[in-house]
XYZ file of C-alpha atoms in Angstrom:
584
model
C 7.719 38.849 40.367
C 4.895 38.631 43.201
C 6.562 34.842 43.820
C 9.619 35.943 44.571
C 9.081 38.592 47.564
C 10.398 37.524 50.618
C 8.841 34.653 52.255
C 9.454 31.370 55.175
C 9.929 28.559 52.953
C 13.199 26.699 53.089
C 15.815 28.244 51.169
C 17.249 26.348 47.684
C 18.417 27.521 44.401
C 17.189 25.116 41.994
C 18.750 23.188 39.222
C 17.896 25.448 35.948
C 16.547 24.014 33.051
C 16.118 25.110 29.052
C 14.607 28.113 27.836
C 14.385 27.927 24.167
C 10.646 28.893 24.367
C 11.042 31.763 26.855
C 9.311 34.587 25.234
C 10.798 38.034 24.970
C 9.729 41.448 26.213
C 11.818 43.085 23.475
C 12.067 42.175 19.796
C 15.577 40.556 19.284
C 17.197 40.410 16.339
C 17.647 36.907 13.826
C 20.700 35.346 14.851
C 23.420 37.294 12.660
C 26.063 37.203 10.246
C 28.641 36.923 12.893
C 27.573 33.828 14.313
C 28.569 31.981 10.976
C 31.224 29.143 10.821
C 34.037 31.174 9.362
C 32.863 34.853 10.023
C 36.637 36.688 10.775
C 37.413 33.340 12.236
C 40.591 34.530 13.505
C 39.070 36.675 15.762
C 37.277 36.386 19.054
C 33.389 37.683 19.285
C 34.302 41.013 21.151
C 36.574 41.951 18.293
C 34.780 41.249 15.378
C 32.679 43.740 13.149
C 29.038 43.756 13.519
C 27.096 43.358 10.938
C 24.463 45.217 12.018
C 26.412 48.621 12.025
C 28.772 47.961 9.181
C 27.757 51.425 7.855
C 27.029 53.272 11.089
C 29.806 56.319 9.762
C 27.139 56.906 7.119
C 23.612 56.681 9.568
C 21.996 60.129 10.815
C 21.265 60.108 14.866
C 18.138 58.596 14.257
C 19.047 55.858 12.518
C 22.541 55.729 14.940
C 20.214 55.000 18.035
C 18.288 52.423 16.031
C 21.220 50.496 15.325
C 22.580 50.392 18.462
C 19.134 49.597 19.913
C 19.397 46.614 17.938
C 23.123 45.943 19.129
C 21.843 46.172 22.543
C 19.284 43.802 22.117
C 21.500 40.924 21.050
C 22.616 40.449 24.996
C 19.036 38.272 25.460
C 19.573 36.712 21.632
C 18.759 33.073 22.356
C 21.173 30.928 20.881
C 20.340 29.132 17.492
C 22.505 25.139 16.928
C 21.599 25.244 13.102
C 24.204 28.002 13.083
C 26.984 27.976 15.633
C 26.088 26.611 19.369
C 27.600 29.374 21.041
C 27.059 29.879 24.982
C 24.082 32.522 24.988
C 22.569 34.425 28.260
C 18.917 32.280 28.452
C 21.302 28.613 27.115
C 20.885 26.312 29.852
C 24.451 25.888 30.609
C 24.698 29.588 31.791
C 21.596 29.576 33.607
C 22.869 26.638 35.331
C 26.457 28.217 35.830
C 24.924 31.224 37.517
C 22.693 29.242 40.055
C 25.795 27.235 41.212
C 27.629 30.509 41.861
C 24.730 32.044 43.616
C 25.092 28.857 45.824
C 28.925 29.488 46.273
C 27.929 33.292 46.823
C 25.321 32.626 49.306
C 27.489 31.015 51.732
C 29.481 34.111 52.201
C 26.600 35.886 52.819
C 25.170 33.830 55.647
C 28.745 33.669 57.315
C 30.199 37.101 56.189
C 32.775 37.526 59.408
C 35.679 35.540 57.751
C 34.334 35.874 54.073
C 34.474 38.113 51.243
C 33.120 38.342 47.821
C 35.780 40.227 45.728
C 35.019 42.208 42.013
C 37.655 42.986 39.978
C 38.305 44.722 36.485
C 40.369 47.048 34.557
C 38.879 50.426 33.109
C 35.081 50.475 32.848
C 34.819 46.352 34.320
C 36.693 47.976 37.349
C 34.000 50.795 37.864
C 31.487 48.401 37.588
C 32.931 46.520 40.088
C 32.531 49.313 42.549
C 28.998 50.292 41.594
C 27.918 46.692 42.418
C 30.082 46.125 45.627
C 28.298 49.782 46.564
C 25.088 48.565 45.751
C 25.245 45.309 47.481
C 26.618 46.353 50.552
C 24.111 48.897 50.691
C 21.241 46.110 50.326
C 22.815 44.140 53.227
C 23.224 47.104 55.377
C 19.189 47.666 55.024
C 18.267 44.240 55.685
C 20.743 44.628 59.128
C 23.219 42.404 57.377
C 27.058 42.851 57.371
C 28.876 44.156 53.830
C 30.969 41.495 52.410
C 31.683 42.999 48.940
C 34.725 44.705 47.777
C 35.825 45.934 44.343
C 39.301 45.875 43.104
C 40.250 48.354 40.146
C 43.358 48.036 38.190
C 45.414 51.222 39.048
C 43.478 51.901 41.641
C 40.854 54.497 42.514
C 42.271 57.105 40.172
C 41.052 54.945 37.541
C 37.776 55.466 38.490
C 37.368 59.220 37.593
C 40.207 58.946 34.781
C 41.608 56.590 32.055
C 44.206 54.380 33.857
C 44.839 51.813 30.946
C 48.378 50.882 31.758
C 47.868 48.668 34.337
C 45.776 46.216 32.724
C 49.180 44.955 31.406
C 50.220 43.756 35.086
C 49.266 40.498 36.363
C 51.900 40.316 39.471
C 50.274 44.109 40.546
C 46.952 42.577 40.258
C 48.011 39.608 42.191
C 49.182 42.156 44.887
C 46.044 43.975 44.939
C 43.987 40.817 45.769
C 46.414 39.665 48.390
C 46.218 42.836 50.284
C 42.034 43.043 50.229
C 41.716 39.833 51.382
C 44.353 38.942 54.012
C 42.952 37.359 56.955
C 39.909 36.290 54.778
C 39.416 32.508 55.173
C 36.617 32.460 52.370
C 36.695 34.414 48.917
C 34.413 34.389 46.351
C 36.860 36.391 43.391
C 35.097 37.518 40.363
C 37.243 38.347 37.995
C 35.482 40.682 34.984
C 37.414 40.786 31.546
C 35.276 41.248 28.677
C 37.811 40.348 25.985
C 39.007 37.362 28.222
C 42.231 39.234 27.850
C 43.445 41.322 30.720
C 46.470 40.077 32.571
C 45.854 41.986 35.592
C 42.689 40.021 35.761
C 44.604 36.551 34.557
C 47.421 37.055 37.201
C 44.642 37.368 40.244
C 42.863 34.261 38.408
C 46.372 32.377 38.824
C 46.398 33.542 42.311
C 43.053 32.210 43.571
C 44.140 28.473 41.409
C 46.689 28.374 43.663
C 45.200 29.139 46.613
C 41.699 27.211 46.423
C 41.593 26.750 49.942
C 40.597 29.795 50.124
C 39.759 31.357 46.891
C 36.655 30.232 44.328
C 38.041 32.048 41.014
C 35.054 33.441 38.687
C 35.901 34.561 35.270
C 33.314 36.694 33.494
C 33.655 37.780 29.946
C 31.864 37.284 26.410
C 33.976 35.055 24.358
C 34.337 31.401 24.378
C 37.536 30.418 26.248
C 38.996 28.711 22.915
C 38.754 32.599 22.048
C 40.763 34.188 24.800
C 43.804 36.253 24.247
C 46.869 33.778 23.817
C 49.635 35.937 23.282
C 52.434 35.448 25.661
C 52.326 38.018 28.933
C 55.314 40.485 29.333
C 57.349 39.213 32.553
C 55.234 36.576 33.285
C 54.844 32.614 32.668
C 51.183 32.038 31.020
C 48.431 33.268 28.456
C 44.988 34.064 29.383
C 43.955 31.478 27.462
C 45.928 28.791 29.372
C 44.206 30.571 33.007
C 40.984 30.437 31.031
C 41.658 26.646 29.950
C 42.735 25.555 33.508
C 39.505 27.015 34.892
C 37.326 25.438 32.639
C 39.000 22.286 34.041
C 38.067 23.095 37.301
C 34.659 23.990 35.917
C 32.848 20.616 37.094
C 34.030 19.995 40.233
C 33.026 23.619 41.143
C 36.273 24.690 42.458
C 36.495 26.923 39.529
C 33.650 28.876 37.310
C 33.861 30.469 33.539
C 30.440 32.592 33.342
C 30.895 33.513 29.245
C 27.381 34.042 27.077
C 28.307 35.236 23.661
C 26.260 38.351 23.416
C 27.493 39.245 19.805
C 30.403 41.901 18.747
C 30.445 45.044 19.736
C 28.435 48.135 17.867
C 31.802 49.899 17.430
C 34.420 47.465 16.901
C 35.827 46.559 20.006
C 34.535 48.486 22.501
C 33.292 46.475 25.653
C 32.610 49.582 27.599
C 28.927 49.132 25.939
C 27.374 45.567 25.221
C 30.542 44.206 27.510
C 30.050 46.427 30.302
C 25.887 45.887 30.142
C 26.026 42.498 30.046
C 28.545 42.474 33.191
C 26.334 44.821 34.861
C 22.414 42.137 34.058
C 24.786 39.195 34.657
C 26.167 40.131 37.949
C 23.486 41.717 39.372
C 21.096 38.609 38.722
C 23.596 36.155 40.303
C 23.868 37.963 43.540
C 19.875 39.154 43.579
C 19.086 35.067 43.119
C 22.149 34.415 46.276
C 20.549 37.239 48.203
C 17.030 35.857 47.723
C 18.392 32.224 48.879
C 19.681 33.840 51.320
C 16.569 35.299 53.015
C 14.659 31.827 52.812
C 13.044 32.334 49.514
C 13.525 29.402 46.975
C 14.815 30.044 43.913
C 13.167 29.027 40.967
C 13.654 29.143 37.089
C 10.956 31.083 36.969
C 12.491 33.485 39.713
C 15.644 33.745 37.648
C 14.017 34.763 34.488
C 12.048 37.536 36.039
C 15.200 39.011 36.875
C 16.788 38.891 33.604
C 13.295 39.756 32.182
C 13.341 43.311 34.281
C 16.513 44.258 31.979
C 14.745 43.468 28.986
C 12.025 45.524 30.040
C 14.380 48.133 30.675
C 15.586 47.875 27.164
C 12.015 48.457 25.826
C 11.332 51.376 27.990
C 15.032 53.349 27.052
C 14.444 52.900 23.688
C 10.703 53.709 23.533
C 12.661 57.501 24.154
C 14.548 56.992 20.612
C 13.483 60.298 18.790
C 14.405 62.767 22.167
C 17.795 60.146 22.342
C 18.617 60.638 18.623
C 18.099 64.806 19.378
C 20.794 64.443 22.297
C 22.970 62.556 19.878
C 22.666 65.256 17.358
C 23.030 67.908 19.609
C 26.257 66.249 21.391
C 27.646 65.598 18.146
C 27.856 69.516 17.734
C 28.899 70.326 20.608
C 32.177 68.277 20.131
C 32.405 69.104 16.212
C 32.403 73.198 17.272
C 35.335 71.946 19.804
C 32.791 72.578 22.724
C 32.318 70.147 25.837
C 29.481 67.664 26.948
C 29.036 67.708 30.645
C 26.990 64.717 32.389
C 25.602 65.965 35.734
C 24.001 63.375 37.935
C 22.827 62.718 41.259
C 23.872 59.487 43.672
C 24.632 56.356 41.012
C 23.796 57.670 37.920
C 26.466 60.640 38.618
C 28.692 57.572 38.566
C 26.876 56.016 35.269
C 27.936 59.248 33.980
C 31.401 59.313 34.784
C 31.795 55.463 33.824
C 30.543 57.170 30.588
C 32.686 59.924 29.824
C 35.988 58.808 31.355
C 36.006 56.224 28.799
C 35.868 58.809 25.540
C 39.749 60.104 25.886
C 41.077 56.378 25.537
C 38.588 55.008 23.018
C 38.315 58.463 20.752
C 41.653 60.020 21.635
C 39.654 62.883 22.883
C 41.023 65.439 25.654
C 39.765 64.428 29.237
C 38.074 67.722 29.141
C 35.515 67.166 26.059
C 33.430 65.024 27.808
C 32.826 65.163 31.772
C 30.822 63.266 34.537
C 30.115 65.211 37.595
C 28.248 63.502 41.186
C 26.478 65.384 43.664
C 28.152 64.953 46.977
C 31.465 64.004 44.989
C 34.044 61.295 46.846
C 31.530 60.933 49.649
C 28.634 60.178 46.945
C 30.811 57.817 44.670
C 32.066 55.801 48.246
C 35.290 54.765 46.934
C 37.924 52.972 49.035
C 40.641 55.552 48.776
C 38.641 58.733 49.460
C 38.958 61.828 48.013
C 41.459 62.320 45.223
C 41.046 66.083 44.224
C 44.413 67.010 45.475
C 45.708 64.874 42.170
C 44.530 68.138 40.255
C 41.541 69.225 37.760
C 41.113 65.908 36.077
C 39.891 63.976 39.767
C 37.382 67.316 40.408
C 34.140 65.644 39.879
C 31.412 67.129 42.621
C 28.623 69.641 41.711
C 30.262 72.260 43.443
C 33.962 71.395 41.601
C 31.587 71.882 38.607
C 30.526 75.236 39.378
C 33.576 76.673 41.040
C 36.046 75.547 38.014
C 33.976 74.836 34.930
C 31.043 76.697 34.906
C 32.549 80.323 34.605
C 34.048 78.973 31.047
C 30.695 77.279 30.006
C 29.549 78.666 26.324
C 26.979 78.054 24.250
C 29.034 75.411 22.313
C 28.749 73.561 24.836
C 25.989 71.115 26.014
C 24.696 70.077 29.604
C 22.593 66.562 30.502
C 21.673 66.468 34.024
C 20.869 62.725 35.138
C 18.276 61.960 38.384
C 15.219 60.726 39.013
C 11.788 61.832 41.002
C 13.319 60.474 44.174
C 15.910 62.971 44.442
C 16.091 66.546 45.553
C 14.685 67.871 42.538
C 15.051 71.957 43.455
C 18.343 71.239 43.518
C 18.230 70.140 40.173
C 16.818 73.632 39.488
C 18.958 75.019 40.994
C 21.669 73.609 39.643
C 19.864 74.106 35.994
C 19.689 77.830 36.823
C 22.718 78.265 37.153
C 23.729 76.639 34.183
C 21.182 78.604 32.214
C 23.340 81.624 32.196
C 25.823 80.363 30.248
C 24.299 77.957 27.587
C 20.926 77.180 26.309
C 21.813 73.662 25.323
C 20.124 71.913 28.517
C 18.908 68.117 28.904
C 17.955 65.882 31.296
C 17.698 62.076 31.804
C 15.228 61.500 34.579
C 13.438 58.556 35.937
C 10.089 58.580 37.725
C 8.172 55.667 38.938
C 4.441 55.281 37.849
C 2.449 58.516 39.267
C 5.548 61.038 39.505
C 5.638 63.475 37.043
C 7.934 66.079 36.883
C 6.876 69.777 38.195
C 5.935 72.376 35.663
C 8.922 74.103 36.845
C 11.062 71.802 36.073
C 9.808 71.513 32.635
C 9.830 75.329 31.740
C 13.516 74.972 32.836
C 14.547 72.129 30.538
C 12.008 71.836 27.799
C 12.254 68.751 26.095
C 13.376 66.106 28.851
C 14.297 62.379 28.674
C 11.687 61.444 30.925
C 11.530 57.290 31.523
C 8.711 56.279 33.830
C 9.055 52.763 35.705
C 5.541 50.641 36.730
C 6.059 50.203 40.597
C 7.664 46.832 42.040
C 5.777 44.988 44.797
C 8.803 43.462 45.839
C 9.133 45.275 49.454
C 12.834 45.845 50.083
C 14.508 44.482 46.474
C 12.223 45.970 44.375
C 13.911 49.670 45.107
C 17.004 47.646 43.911
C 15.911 46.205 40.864
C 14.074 49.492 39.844
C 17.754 51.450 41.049
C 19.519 48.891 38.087
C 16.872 49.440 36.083
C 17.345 53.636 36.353
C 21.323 52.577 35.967
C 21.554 50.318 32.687
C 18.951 52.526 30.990
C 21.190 55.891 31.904
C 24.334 53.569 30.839
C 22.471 53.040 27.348
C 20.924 56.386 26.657
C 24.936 57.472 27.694
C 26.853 54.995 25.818
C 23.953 56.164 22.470
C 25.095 59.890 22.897
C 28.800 59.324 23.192
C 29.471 56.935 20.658
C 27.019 58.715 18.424
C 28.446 62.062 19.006
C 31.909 60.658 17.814
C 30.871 58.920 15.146
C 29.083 62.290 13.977
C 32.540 64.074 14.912
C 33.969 61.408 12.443
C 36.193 59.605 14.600
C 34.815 56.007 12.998
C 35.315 54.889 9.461
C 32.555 51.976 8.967
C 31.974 50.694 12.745
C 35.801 50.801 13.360
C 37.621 53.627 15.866
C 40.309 54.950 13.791
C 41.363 57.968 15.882
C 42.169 55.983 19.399
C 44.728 56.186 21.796
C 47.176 52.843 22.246
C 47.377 52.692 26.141
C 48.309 48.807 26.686
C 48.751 45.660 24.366
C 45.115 45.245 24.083
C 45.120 48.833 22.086
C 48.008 47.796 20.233
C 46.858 44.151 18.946
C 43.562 46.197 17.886
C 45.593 48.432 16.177
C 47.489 45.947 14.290
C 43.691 44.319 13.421
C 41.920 47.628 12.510
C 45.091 47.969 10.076
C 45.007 44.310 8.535
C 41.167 44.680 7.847
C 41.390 48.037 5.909
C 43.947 47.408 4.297
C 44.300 43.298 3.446
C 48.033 43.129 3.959
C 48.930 40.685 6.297
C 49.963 41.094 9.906
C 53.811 41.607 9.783
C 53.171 44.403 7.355
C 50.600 45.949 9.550
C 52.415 45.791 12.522
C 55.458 47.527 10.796
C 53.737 50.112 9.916
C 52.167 50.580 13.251
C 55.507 50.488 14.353
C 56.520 53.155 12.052
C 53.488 55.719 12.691
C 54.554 55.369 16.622
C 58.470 55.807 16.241
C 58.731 57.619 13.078
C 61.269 55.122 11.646
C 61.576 51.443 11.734
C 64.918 48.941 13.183
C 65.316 45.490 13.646
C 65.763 46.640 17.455
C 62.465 48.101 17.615
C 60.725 44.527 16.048
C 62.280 43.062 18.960
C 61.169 45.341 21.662
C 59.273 44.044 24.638
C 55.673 45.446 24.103
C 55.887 48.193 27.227
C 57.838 50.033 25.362
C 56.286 50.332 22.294
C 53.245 51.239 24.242
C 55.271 53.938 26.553
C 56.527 55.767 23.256
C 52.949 55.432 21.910
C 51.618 57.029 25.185
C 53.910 60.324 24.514
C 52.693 60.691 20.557
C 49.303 62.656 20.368
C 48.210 60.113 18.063
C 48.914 56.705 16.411
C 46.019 55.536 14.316
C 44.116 58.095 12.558
């Protein structure tokens, strides 16, 4: 990417043409089964079954990571019009979608006093959203620059550090939340993430900025077509994602309104965006605003330029999974962990302590485990993870999350069921990841690490006598002056979100929580849990969706009535909420 260093020419983002011969760092897989006219047509693309881990409940570790390697890779699948022309990442009219927004973006950045660029999401799309409003502001504040990113989460900051799913369900709270962040703003630039194109805490701020485009320029991000999005009607309010969704895409050509939605295949477990959803957020996003922040700073930007970009994730891909064997061994000895009712505790230093709580905050809603099986910890803690609302320890044990809460509180009951990953790289403080290790050592022999060095770093013998058979991922070094620390920082932070999202969702598969590639032991927090329910049912068992819903019905109340049928949704997800467990 020598081209694309900083330079004096006059700044442009070009129009973006095809790239059906752009050639691949990684091997990506034929276009699948799932991409066939008819394939579970009544379901959208994040809810389908992928074919490529139909058995994965029957696959060792080894052959786990390979499949979800494979998953993975289908995010830079190109897309294929013999079969079905979906949107893909490299099609044309995506390229060309994220260079207008970059444009749209870019003006904020040159004139940041009354502008803002807002990113919002429920659950793991909402801690993304922080990460990237961190990391960007952070790039501005180097290059003398004022911040203008925010994050909105739904639920707010305790949904950061623990499962908030609730308030996905509330569009007029989410149309609150935007209101407040950007009064006095006379320029927004909203991005909306929802994976599913389902979450009516994202649709409601989506309404919002329609009616207010003076002001607001609505993004939607997500993975399914729009003709796909969720079109069941909203509790208490007047529209269905779909018909926001549709309405944007109206909007789409005169730019007053953007849908940026490559199909990047189902999910490797049935439904669960916090992986392939939440990766493909994180490369999308974080191309748009390098190529804006490149404009920006008088460099023109080029096909070429954009590609580069997306090609430093796919090299990231090919470098995390080079490490399958020692990932597959972490899988396995996760997967024990959990199975001898023992704990997995992620301990990582500045954003990758916060990869690793994205990672295992997630696990209680999507395996119906206890918050405490699987932890994230961050050096530094609140002050590290620079949240909005500071810290939020005095809500009790479950929003402890700095090395020394670790210590004080966990540590002392640390066994050797249990199992420890520490997550940093070279650049950090590494004798205080001895330290830290030494301590640990005491309790429980089952030590790993995740680290990241750049090209001549190696880790000290030390280190290595301390944990013996490391993750260690080495990076070639950038000559990209001051964004080439970035790129190689979201390089270190998808390939730790990969290795994490392997280990977890391995571990529970091995624990025996999946039957095929479906969750059947999950926790039904809002009506996206419960319309999965209803679909996990109909496709194990063929009866139709009536019956299924009955019997959902049934397992949550322990008896069926017509008044129950005819119950608004809440409460059939607020009496779901106080049963341990509904689909198992």
């Amino acid at each position: 990417m020598e081209d694309s260093s900083l330079g004096k020419r006059p700044h442009q983002i070009t129009a973006m043409r095809g790239t059906r011969k752009y050639r691949h760092i990684i091997d990506t897989p034929d276009p699948g089964k799932w991409e066939l006219a008819g394939y579970e047509e009544s379901l959208p693309i994040s809810e389908k079954s992928n074919p490529i881990t139909r058995e994965m409940d029957k696959a060792d570790p080894n052959t786990l990571v390979q499949l979800l390697r494979d998953c993975d890779a289908e995010i830079f699948q190109e897309e294929d019009e013999t079969i079905i022309n979906y949107q893909r990442l490299y099609s044309e009219s995506i390229l060309k979608t994220v260079a207008e927004i970059a444009k749209k973006v870019q003006l904020i950045i040159e004139n940041p006093e009354d502008g803002l660029i807002v990113l919002s999401g429920c659950g793991t799309s909402g801690r993304l959203a922080l990460l990237l409003a961190n990391s960007f502001n952070r790039l501005m504040k180097g290059l003398h620059q004022s911040p203008c990113y925010t994050y909105i989460i739904a639920g707010g900051d305790r949904s950061v550090v623990a499962a908030q799913e609730a308030p996905e369900d509330n569009p007029a709270r989410g149309q609150e939340e935007l209101k407040r962040v950007c009064e006095g703003k006379k320029k927004v630039v909203f991005i909306g993430i929802s994976c599913s194109l389902s979450a009516p805490f994202i649709a409601g701020q989506l309404d919002f900025c329609m009616k207010n485009l003076d002001v607001f320029l609505p993004v939607l991000v997500g993975f399914n077509p729009v003709s796909m999005a969720r079109n069941d009607r909203i509790e208490g309010w007047n529209s269905t994602f779909r018909q926001v969704a549709e309405q944007m895409q109206n909007l789409h050509d005169s730019q007053r309104a953007f849908v940026l939605n490559p199909a990047v295949g189902p999910e490797g477990l049935c439904g669960s965006s916090r992986m392939k959803g939440g990766s493909a957020t994180k490369i999308l996003l974080e191309t748009l605003f390098l190529v804006a922040h490149k404009a920006s700073s008088k460099v023109e930007v080029t096909e070429k330029c954009l590609l580069e970009i997306l090609r430093t994730y796919e090299r990231a891909h090919k470098v995390t999974y080079s490490q399958s064997k020692k990932i597959a061994a972490l899988v396995k000895q996760s997967a024990t962990s959990l199975q001898k009712k023992g704990h997995l505790y992620l301990l990582g230093w500045g954003t990758l302590g916060l990869v690793g709580i994205m990672d295992a905050v997630e696990c209680a809603p999507s395996y119906n485990a206890d918050w405490r099986d699987v932890r994230g910890f961050i050096n530094g803690g609140y002050h590290t993870l620079e949240n909005q609302e500071g810290a939020l320890t005095s809500l009790g044990p479950q929003f402890t999350i700095s090395h020394e809460d670790f210590v004080k509180s966990v540590l002392p009951s640390v066994s050797e069921t249990d199992t420890i990953v520490f997550l940093f790289t070279m650049d950090d403080e590494v004798t205080e990841v001895e330290k830290l290790v030494e301590l640990v050592k005491e309790k429980t022999s089952n030590i790993h690490a995740i680290c990241h060095a750049t090209a001549g770093q190696y880790l000290p013998n030390s280190t290595k006598k301390m944990i013996p058979n490391p993750i260690v991922i080495t990076w070639p070094i950038l000559f990209l002056e001051y964004e080439g620390a970035f790129i190689q920082k979201f390089q270190r932070e998808l390939s730790s979100k990969w290795i994490l999202d392997t280990v977890t969702s391995g571990a529970h598969v091995l624990k025996g929580k999946v039957y095929r590639n479906f969750i059947v032991d999950f926790a039904i927090c809002n009506s996206k849990h419960f319309q999965r329910a209803v679909s996990v049912l109909q496709r194990l068992s063929g009866h139709p969706e009536t019956r299924c819903t009955e019997t959902l019905l049934q397992s949550i109340y322990g008896e069926q009535t017509e008044q129950m049928r005819n119950t608004e949704m809440s409460q059939h997800i607020r009496a779901a909420m106080s049963r341990d467990k509904e689909i198992d």
